[in-house]
PDB file of C-alpha atoms in Angstrom:
ATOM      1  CA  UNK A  29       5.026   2.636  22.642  1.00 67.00           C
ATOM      2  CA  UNK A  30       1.942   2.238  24.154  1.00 85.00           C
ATOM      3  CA  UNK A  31      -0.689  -0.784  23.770  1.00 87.00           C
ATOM      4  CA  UNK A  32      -3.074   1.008  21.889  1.00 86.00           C
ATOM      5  CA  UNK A  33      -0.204   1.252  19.228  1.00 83.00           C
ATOM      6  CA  UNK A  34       1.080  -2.377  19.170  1.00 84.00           C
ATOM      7  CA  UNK A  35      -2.208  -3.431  18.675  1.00 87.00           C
ATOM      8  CA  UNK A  36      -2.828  -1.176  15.584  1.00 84.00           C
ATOM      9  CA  UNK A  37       0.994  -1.883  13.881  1.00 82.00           C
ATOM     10  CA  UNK A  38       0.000  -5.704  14.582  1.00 86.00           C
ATOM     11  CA  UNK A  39      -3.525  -5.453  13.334  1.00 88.00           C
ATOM     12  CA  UNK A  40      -2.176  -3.704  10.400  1.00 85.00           C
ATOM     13  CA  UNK A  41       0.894  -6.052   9.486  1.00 84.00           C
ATOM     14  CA  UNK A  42      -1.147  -9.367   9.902  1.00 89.00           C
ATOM     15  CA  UNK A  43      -3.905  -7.947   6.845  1.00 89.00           C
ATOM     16  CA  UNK A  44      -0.995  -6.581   5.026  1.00 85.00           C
ATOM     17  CA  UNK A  45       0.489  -9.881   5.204  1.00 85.00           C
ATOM     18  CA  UNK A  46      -2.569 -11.403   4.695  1.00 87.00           C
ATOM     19  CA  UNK A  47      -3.485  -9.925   1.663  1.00 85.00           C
ATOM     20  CA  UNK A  48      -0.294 -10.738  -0.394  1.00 83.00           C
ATOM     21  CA  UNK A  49      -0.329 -14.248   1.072  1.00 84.00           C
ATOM     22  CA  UNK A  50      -3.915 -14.370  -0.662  1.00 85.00           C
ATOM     23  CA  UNK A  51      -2.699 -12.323  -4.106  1.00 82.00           C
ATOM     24  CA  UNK A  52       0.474 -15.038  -4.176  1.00 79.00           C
ATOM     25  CA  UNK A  53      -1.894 -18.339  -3.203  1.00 83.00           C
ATOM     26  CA  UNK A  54      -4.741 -17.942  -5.953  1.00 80.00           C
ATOM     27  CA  UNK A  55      -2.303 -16.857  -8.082  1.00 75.00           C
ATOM     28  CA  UNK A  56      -3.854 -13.286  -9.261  1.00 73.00           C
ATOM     29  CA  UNK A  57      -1.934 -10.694 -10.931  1.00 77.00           C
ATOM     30  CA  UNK A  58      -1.012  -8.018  -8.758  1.00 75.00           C
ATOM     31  CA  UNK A  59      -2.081  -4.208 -10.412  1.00 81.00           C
ATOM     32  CA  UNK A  60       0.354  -1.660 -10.611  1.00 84.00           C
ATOM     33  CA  UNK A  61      -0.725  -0.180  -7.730  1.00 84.00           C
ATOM     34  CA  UNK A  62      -0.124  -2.731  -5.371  1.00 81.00           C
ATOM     35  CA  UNK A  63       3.104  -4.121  -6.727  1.00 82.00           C
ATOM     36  CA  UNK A  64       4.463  -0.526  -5.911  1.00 84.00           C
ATOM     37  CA  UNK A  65       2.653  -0.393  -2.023  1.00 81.00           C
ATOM     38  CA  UNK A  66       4.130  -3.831  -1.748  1.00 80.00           C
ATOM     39  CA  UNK A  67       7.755  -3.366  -3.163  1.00 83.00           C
ATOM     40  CA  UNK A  68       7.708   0.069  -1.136  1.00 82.00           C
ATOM     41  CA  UNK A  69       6.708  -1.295   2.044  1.00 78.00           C
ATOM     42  CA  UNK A  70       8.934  -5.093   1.468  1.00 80.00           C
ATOM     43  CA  UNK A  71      11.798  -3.138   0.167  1.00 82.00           C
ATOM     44  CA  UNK A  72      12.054  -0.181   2.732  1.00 79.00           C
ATOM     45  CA  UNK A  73      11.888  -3.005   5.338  1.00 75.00           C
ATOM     46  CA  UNK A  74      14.603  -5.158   4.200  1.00 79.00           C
ATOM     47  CA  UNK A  75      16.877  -2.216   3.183  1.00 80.00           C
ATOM     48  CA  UNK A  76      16.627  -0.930   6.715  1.00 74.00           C
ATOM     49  CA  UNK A  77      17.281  -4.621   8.230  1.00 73.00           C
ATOM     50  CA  UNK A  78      20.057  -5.317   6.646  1.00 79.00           C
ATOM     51  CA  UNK A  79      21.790  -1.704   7.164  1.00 78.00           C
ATOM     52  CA  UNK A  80      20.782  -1.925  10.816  1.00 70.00           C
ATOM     53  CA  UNK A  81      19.532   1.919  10.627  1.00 67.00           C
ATOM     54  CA  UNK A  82      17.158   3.635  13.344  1.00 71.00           C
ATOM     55  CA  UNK A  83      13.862   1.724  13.699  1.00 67.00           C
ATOM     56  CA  UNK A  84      12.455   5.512  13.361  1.00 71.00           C
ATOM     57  CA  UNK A  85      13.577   5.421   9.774  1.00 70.00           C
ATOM     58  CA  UNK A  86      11.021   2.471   8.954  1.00 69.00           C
ATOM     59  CA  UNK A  87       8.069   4.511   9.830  1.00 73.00           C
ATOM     60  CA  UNK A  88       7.987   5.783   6.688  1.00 74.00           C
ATOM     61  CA  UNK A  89       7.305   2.681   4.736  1.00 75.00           C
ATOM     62  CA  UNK A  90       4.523   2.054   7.085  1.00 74.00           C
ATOM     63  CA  UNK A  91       2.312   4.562   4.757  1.00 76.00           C
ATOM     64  CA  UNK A  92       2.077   1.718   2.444  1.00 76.00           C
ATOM     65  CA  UNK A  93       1.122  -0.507   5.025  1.00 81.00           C
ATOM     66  CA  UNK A  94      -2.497   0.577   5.295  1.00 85.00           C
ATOM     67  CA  UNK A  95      -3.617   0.293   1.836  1.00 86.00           C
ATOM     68  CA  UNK A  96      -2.736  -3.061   1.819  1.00 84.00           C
ATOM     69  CA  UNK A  97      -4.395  -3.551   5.378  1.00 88.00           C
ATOM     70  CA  UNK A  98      -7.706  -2.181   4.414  1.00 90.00           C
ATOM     71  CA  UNK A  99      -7.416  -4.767   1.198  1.00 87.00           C
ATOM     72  CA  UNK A 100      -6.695  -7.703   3.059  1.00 88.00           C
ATOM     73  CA  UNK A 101      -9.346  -6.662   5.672  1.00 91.00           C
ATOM     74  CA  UNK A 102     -11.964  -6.452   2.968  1.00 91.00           C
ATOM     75  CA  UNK A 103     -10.911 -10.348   2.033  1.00 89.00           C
ATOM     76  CA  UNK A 104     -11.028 -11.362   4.978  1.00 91.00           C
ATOM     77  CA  UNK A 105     -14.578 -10.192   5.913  1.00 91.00           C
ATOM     78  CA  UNK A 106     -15.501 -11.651   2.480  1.00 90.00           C
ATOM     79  CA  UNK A 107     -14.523 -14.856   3.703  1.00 89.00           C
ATOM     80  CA  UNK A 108     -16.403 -14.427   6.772  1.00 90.00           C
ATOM     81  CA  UNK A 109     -19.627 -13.246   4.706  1.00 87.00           C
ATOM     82  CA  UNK A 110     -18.829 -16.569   2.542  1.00 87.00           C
ATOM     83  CA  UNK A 111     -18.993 -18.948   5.697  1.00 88.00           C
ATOM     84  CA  UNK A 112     -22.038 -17.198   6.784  1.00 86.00           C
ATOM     85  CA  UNK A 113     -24.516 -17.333   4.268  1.00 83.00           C
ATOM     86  CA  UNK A 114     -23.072 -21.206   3.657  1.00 84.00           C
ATOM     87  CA  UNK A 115     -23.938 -21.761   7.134  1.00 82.00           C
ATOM     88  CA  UNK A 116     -27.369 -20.093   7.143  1.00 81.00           C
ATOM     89  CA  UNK A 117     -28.393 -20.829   3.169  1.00 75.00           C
ATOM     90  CA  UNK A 118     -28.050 -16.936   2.454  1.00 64.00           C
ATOM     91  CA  UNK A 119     -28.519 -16.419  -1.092  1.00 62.00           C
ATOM     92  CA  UNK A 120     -28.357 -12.460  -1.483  1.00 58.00           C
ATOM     93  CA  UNK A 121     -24.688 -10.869  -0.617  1.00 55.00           C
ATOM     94  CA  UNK A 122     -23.757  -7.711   0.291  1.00 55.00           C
ATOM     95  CA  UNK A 123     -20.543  -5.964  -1.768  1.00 55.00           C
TER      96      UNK A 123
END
């Protein structure tokens, strides 16, 4: 696997990870949608640990990795918008 790769899967697993970490913390109610991206993804994962099957097989499950991504990456560059217009007295926000 090349570079290029590792950086995307890694990219990709820190939002995903991100975003449930965020959904658990403040306590939100997950929509049906997500609970099924995340019990996919979560569940795939684990089944394929603990059976020790081809790493090949997990790839799969990674199809319900981006979703999440993409909805942890939009929190996160709320949070970044956030600390900006504190910093700089920014009354108007973009969404």
């Amino acid at each position: 696997m090349n570079l290029n790769s590792r950086i995307i899967q890694f990219t990709a697993l820190i939002f995903s990870f991100g975003y449930i970490i965020y959904k658990i913390k403040n306590r939100e109610k997950l929509t049906n949608a997500e609970m099924v991206l995340v019990l996919i993804f979560l569940g795939g994962y684990v089944f394929h640990i603990l059976w020790e099957a081809k790493s090949r097989y997990i790839i799969g499950y990674h199809l319900a990795l981006f979703p999440l991504a993409f909805m942890g990456l939009t929190i996160f560059s709320n949070y970044i918008l956030e600390f900006i217009e504190k910093r700089k007295g920014i009354k108007n926000r973009i969404k």
